[in-house]
XYZ file of C-alpha atoms in Angstrom:
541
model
C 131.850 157.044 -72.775
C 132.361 153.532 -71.412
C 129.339 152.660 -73.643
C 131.424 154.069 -76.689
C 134.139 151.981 -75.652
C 132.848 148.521 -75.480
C 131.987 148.840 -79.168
C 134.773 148.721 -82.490
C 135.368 151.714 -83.065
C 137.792 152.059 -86.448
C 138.672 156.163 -86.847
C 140.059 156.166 -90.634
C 143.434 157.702 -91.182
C 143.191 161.125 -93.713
C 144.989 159.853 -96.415
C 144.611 155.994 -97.908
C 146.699 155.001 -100.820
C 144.807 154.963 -103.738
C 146.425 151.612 -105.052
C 147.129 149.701 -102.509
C 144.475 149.000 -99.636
C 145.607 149.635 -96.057
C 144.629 146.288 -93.934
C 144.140 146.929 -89.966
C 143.028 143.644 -87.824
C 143.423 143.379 -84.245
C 141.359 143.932 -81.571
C 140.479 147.219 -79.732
C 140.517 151.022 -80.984
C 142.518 152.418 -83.687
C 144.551 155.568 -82.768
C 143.335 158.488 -85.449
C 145.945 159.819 -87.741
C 146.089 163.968 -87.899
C 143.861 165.670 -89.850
C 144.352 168.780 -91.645
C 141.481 170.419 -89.153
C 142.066 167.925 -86.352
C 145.149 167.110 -84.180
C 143.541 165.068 -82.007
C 140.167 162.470 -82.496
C 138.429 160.829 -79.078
C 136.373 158.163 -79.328
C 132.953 159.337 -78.365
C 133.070 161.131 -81.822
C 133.576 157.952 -83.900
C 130.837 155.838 -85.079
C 130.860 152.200 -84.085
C 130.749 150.051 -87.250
C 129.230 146.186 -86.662
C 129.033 144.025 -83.798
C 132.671 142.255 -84.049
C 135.773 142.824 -85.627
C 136.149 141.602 -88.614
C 139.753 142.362 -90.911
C 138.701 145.801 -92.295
C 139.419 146.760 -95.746
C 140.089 151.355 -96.643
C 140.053 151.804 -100.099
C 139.595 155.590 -101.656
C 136.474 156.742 -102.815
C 136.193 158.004 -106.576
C 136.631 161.481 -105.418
C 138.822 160.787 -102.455
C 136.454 162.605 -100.066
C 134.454 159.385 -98.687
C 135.902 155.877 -97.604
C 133.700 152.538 -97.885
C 134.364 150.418 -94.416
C 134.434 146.703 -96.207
C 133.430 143.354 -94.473
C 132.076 144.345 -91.129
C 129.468 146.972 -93.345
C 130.489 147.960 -96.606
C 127.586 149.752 -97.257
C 128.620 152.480 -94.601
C 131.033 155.460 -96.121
C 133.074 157.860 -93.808
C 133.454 161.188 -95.042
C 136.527 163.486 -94.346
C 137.775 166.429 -96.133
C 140.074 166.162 -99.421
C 143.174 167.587 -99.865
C 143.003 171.476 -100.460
C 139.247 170.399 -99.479
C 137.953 174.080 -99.772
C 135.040 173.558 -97.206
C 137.993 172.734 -94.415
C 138.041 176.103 -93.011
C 142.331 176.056 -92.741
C 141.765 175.880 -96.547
C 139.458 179.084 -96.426
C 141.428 182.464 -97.959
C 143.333 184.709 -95.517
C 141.001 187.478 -95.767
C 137.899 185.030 -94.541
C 140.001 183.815 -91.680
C 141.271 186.895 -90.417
C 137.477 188.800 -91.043
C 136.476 185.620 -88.554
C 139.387 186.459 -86.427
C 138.459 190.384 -86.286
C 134.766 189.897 -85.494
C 135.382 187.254 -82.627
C 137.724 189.816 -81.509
C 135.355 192.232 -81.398
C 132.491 190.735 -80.040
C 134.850 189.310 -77.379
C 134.788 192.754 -76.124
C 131.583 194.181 -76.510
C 130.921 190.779 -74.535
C 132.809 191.717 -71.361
C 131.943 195.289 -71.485
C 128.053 194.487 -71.531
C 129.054 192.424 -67.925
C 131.553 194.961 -66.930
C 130.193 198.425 -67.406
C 128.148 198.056 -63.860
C 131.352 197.305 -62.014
C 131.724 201.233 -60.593
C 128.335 201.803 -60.061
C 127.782 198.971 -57.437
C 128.162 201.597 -54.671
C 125.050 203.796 -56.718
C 122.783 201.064 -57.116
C 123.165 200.277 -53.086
C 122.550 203.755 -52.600
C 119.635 203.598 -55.238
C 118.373 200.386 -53.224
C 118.641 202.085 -49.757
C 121.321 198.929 -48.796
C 124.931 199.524 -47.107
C 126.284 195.598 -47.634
C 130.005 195.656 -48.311
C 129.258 191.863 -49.976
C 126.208 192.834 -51.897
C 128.594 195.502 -53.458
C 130.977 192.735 -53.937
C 129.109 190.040 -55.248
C 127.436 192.659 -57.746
C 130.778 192.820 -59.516
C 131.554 189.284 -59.423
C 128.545 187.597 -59.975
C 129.017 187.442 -63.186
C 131.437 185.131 -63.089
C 130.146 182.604 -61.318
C 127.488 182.701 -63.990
C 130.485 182.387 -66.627
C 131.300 179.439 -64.691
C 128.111 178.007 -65.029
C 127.598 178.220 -69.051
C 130.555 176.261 -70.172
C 129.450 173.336 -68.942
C 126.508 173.298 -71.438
C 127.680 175.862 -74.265
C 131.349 173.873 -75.230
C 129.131 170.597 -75.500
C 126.233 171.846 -77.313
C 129.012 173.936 -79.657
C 130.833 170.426 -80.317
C 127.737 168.365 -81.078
C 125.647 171.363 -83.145
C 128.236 173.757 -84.172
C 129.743 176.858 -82.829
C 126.817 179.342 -85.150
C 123.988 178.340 -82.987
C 125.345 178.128 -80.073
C 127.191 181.685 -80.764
C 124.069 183.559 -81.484
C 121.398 182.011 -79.655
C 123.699 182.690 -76.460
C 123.740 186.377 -77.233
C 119.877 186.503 -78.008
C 119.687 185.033 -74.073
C 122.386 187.645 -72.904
C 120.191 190.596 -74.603
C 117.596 189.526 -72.671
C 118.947 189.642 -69.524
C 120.745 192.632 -69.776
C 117.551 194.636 -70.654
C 116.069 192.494 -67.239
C 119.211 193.702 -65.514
C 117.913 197.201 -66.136
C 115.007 197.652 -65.168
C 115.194 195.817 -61.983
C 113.390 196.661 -58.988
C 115.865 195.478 -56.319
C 119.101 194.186 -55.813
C 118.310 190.114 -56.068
C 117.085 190.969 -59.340
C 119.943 192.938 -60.245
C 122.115 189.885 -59.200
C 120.267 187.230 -61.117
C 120.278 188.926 -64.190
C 123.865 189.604 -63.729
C 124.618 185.737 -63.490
C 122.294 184.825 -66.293
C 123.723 187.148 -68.509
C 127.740 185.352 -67.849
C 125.688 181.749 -68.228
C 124.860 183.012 -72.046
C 128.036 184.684 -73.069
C 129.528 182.529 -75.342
C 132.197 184.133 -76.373
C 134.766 183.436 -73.846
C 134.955 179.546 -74.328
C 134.040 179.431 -78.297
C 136.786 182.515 -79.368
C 139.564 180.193 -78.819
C 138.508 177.355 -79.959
C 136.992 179.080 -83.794
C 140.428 180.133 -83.926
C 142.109 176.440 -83.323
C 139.885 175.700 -86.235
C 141.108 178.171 -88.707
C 144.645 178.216 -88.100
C 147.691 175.676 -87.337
C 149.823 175.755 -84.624
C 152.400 177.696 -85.422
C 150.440 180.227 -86.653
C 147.584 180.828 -83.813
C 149.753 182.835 -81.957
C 148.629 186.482 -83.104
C 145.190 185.334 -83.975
C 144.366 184.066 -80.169
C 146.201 187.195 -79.050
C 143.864 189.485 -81.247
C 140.615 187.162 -79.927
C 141.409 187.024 -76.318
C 143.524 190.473 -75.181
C 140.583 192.591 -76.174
C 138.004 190.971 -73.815
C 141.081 191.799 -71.045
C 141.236 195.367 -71.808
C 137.431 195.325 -71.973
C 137.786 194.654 -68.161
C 139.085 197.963 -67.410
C 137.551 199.997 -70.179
C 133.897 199.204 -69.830
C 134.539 200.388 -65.796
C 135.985 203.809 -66.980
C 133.260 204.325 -69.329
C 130.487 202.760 -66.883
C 132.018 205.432 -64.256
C 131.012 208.194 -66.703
C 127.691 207.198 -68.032
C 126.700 206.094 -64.166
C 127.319 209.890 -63.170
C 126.041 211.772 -65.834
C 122.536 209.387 -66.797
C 122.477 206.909 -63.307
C 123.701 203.394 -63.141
C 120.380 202.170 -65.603
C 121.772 203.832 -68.228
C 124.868 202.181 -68.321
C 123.554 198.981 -68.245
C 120.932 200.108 -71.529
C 124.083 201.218 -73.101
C 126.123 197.831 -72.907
C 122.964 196.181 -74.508
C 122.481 198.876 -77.145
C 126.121 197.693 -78.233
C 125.588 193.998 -77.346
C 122.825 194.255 -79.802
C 123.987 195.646 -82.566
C 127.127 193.417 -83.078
C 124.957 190.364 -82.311
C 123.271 191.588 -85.401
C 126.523 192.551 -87.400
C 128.003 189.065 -86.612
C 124.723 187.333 -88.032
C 126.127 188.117 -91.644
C 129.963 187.983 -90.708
C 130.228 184.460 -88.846
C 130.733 181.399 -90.650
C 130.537 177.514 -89.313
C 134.283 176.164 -88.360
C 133.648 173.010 -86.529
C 135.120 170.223 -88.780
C 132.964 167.676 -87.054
C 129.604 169.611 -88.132
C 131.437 170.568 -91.139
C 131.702 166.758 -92.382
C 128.254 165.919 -91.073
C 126.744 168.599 -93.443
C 129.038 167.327 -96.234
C 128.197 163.499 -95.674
C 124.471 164.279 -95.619
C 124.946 166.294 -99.314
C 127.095 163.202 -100.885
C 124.372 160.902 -99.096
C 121.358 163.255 -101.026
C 123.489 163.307 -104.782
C 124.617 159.753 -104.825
C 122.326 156.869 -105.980
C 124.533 154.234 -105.092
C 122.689 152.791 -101.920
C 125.515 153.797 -99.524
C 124.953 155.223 -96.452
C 127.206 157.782 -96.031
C 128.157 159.485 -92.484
C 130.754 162.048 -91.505
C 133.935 160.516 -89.766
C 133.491 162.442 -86.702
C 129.868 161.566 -86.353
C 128.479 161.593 -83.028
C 125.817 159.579 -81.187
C 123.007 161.181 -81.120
C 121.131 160.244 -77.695
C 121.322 160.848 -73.995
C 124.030 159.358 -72.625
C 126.130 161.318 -75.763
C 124.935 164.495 -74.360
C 125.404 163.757 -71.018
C 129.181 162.936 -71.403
C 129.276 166.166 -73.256
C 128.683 167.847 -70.290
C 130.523 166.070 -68.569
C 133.837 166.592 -70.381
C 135.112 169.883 -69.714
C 135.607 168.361 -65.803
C 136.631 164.844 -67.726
C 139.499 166.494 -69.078
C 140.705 168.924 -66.184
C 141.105 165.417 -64.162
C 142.208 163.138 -66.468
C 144.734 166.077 -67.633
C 147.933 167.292 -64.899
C 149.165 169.308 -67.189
C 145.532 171.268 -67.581
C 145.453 171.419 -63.600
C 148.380 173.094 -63.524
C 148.407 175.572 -66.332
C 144.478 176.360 -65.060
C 145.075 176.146 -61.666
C 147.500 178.958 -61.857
C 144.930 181.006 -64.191
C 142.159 180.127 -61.567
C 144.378 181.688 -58.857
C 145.917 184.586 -60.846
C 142.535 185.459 -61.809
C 140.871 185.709 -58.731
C 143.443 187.574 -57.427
C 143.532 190.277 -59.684
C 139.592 189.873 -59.728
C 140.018 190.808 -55.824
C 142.009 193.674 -56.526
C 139.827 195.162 -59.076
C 136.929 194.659 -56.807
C 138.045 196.786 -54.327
C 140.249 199.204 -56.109
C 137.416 202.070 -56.423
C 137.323 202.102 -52.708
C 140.550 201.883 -52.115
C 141.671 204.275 -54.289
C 138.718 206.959 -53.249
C 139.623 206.061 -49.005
C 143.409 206.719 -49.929
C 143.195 209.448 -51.791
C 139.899 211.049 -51.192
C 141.246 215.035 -52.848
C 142.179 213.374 -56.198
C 139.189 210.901 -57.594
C 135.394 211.616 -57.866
C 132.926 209.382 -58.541
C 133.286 209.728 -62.154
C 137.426 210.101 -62.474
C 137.549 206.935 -59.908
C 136.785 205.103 -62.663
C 140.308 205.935 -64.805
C 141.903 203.954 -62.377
C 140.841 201.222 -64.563
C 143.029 202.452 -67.561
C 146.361 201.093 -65.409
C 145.183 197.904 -66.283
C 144.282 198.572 -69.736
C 147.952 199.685 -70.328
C 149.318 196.750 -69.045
C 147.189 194.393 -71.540
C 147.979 196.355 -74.230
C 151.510 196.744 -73.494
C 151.637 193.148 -73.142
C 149.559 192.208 -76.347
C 152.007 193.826 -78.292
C 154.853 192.156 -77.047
C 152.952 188.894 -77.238
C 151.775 189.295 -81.069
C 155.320 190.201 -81.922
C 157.475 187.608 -80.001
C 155.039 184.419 -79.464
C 154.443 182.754 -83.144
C 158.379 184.155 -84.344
C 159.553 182.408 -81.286
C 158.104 179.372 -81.709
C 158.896 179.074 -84.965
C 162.388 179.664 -83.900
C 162.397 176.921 -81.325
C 160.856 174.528 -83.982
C 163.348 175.192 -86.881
C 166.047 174.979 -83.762
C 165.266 171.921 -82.417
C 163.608 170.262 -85.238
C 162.013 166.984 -84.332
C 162.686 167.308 -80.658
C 160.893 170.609 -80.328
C 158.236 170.650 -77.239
C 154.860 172.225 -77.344
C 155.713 173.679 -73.935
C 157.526 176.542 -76.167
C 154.900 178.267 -76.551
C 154.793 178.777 -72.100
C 157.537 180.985 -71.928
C 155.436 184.041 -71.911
C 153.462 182.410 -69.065
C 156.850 181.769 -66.614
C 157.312 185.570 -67.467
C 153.916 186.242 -66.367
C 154.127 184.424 -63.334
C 157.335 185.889 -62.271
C 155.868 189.796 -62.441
C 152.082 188.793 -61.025
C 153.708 188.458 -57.238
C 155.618 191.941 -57.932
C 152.939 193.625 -58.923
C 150.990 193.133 -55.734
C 153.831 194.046 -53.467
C 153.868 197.608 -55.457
C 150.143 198.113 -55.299
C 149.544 197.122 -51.307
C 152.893 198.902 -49.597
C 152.002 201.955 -51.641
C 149.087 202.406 -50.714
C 149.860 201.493 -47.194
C 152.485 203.985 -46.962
C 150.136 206.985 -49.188
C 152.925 206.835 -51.770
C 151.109 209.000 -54.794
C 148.446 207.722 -56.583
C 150.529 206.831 -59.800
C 153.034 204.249 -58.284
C 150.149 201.757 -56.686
C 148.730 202.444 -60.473
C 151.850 200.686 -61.463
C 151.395 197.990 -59.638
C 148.001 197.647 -61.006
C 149.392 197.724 -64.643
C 152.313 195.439 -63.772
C 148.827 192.903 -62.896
C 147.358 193.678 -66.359
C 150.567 193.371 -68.092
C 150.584 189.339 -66.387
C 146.825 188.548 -66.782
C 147.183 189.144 -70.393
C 150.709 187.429 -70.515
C 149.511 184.132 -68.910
C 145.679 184.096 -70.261
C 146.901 184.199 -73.975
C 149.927 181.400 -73.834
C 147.727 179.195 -72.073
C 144.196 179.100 -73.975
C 147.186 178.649 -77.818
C 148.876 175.937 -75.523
C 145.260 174.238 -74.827
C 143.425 174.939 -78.223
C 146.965 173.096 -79.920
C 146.764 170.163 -78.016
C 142.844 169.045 -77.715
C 141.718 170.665 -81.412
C 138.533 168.562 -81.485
C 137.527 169.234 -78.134
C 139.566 172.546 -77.852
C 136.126 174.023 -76.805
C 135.699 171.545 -74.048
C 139.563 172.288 -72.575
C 138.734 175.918 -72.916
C 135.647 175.600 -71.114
C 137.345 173.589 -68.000
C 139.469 176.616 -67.264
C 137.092 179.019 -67.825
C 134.850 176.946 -65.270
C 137.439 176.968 -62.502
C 138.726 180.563 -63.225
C 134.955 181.654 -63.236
C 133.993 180.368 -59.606
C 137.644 181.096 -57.993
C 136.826 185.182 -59.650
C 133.424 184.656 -58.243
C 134.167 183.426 -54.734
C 137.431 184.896 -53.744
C 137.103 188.635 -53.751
C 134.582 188.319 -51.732
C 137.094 187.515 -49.142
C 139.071 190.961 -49.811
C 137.301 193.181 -47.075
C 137.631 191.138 -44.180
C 141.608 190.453 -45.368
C 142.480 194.347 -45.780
C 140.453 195.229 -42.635
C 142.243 192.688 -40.466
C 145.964 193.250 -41.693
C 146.086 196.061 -44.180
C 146.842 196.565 -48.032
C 150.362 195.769 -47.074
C 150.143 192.909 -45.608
C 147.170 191.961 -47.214
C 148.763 192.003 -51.176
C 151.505 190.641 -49.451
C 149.673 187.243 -48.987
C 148.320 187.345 -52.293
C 151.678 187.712 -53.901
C 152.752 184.291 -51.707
C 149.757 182.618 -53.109
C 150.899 183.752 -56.674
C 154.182 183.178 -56.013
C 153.911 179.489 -55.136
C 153.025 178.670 -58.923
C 156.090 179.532 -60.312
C 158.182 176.682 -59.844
C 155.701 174.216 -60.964
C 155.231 176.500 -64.288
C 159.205 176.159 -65.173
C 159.402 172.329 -64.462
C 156.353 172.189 -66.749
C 158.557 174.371 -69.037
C 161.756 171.601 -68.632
C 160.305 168.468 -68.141
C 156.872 168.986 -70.452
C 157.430 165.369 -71.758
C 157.328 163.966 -68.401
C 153.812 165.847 -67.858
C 152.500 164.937 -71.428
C 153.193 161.375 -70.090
C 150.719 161.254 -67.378
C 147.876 162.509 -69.563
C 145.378 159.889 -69.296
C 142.660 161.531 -70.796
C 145.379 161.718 -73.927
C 146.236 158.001 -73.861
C 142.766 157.201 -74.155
C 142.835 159.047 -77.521
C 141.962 162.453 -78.337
């Protein structure tokens, strides 16, 4: 990036009088005005023009989608949509959006319940593999997301330098592929390798948020991240009750056969249904058309257009982590969804045993498995308060407050969230230490799935809002850190409850919870003050 920097760089404001010519002089970068698909523009994705700075001259193109660059190389045109451009997918017609909004949705969870479906059966395929390992059982259900915490750091950059299309459904060719290795495995190494490769080619998880951030504004991604994201939560917990079922009836192979049966056929389904979003590959495409039809000896490029060579690629890679240090306020809202995460991961790791120890007259092997569903109705119950409070409420607070209304609005479900996440855990360990019945630790459970979904949805609209170009990037840099603390943690969970108990044990998680609230409402109250320090946003988004 430093390479990027020592050039001029001149990013071309959206809209250029057509009489008068805009004059800019002066050394250094030029801050990017917003674009109708961009709220934000970094400087790795501008093109350098000449070796110096000479006074630059904007003047409109005859159809106002291109702008010459005069004195320094006037031969060199930047292209950027028009007004009403109809190729800028916040142009495209409602029922295109929301058709893209429906089959991310979708595929979101068919996604998690191809990784998710083996989570009861770990204690079959130890039995089926002659092993009695309380962490092989473990890391069998976690694995996976260490694996998801592996693939953002090459799927967001590859999606912002060749599109989100490829990258989509090449990923879910790979994760095909290991599923159907997954299944026929011969021992349990192999089971866990395939497990992790098939969360390093799941896509899904950091490009869903940010397809959306390119079809919608702010103020109206609300409901459309809520539809993309809470399904992939209740996929969590319904891809274990339906893994509990097929495991006992056809063996654990089957269930793993099943999720790629599925996996498959919406791959296949979303081949016709997905469009490109990504302005930057958008423009690129649309600069290399003007560049073919034009004979006027201009070289036309899009205004986003990236480097293409190493050191480009490598500071791809390198961005999601760029961003999570350069960015306090992405430390904190992730670090709390890193935590939260891996907390509830820990429960759900070791709530089939749990539940089956305490309770051993009520659950089978198969029923065991319904425990899940107390999670389930907490995400939904808390996807439909989300979808019918979050975008009315920040519309509120803007029409309210007018100039002086804060991004930060949109957190208020997340203080909520953070508030009932230490509650829940209290519920679900002193039940179950005291044999309370089986339906009150369940509400503790769904008190946990009501938060997960209540923080995970308010933070990824927060993050996709403020880094739009590199929305896939920010996305990825919390899924990264919430993928290796869901990994790692649980695995901590039998040596905790064996040493002081579910009490005391979910006790200590609800502390560790707990301490995240405060910082959440100062971020809520002072969000200026934290938008302040963001030195990856002074450098220029």
């Amino acid at each position: 990036m430093s390479a990027m920097n020592d050039s001029l760089i001149h990013p071309i404001p959206d809209m250029v009088s057509p009489i008068e010519p805009l004059r800019l002089s002066g050394p250094g970068p030029r801050a990017a005005a917003d674009g109708e698909n961009e709220k934000i523009a970094e400087p790795p994705l501008e093109i350098p023009i000449g070796d110096s700075d000479p006074e630059v001259v904007l003047v409109d193109d005859e159809e106002n989608d291109a702008v010459p660059i005069g004195d320094g190389n006037p031969d060199v045109v930047l292209v950027d949509y028009e007004e009403n451009d109809p190729e800028n997918p916040m142009n495209w017609s409602p029922t295109r959006k929301w058709l893209i909004v429906l089959a991310v949705s979708w595929m979101g969870f068919v996604s998690v319940f191809a990784t998710m479906t083996i989570t009861p059966t770990a204690p079959q395929i130890l039995q089926h593999f002659n092993s009695h390992s309380s962490f092989d059982q473990t890391l069998l259900v976690t694995i996976w997301e260490l694996g998801e915490g592996i693939g953002p750091f090459f799927i967001a950059p590859l999606s912002e330098r060749f599109g989100r299309l490829p990258v989509f459904h090449v990923g879910n060719l790979l994760a095909l592929c290991c599923l159907a290795a997954c299944a026929l495995s011969v021992n349990i190494p192999m089971v866990i390798a395939f497990r992790f490769l098939t969360g390093c080619c799941l896509s899904i998880l950091t490009l869903g948020p940010a397809i959306v951030g390119d079809l919608f504004e702010a103020e109206f991604t609300g409901l459309s991240m809520a539809l993309v994201t809470a399904p992939q939560i209740i996929a969590d917990f319904i891809s274990a009750v339906a893994g509990a079922y097929i495991a006992e009836a056809l063996g654990w192979r089957w269930s793993v056969w099943l999720a790629a049966i599925v996996l498959g056929f919406f791959s296949a389904l979303l081949l016709a249904v997905l469009r490109e979003t990504y302005a930057v590959v958008i423009l690129r495409r649309k600069a290399a058309r003007l560049q073919a039809e034009r004979a006027d000896g201009k070289i036309y490029r899009s205004k986003h257009q990236a480097r293409v060579d190493a050191s480009t690629l490598l500071e791809s890679v390198a961005r999601p982590m760029q961003i999570l240090v350069m960015s306090p306020i992405l430390l904190l809202t992730q670090g709390y969804m890193a935590i939260a995460y891996a907390l509830v991961s820990l429960v759900i790791a070791t709530i089939t045993l749990s539940m089956e120890s305490t309770y051993p007259g009520v659950f089978s092997q198969g029923s065991v498995g319904l425990t899940f569903l107390s999670f389930a109705i907490g995400t939904t119950t808390a996807l439909i308060l989300y979808t019918f409070t979050s975008d009315r409420y920040v519309s509120h607070e803007r029409e309210k407050k007018g100039d002086a209304f804060k991004p930060e609005a949109r957190l208020m479900h997340l203080l909520i969230a953070a508030i009932a996440l230490p509650i829940a855990f209290l519920i679900y360990g002193w039940t179950l230490a005291y044999h309370v019945q089986y339906i009150v630790p369940l509400i503790g459970t769904s008190i946990a799935g009501f938060s997960m979904t209540m923080s995970h949805i308010p933070v990824d609209t927060y993050v996709v809002d403020i880094y739009k170009i590199h929305g896939a990037s920010a996305i990825a840099a919390g899924v990264i850190i919430r993928a290796f603390a869901g990994a790692f943690l649980p695995l901590i969970s039998p040596a905790l409850y064996q040493s002081i108990g579910q009490g005391w044990g979910n006790t200590v998680l609800a502390l560790i919870a707990a301490v995240f609230i405060p910082p959440l409402g100062a971020l809520m109250r002072y969000g200026d003050w934290f938008r302040s320090k963001e030195r990856f946003g002074s450098s220029g988004r």
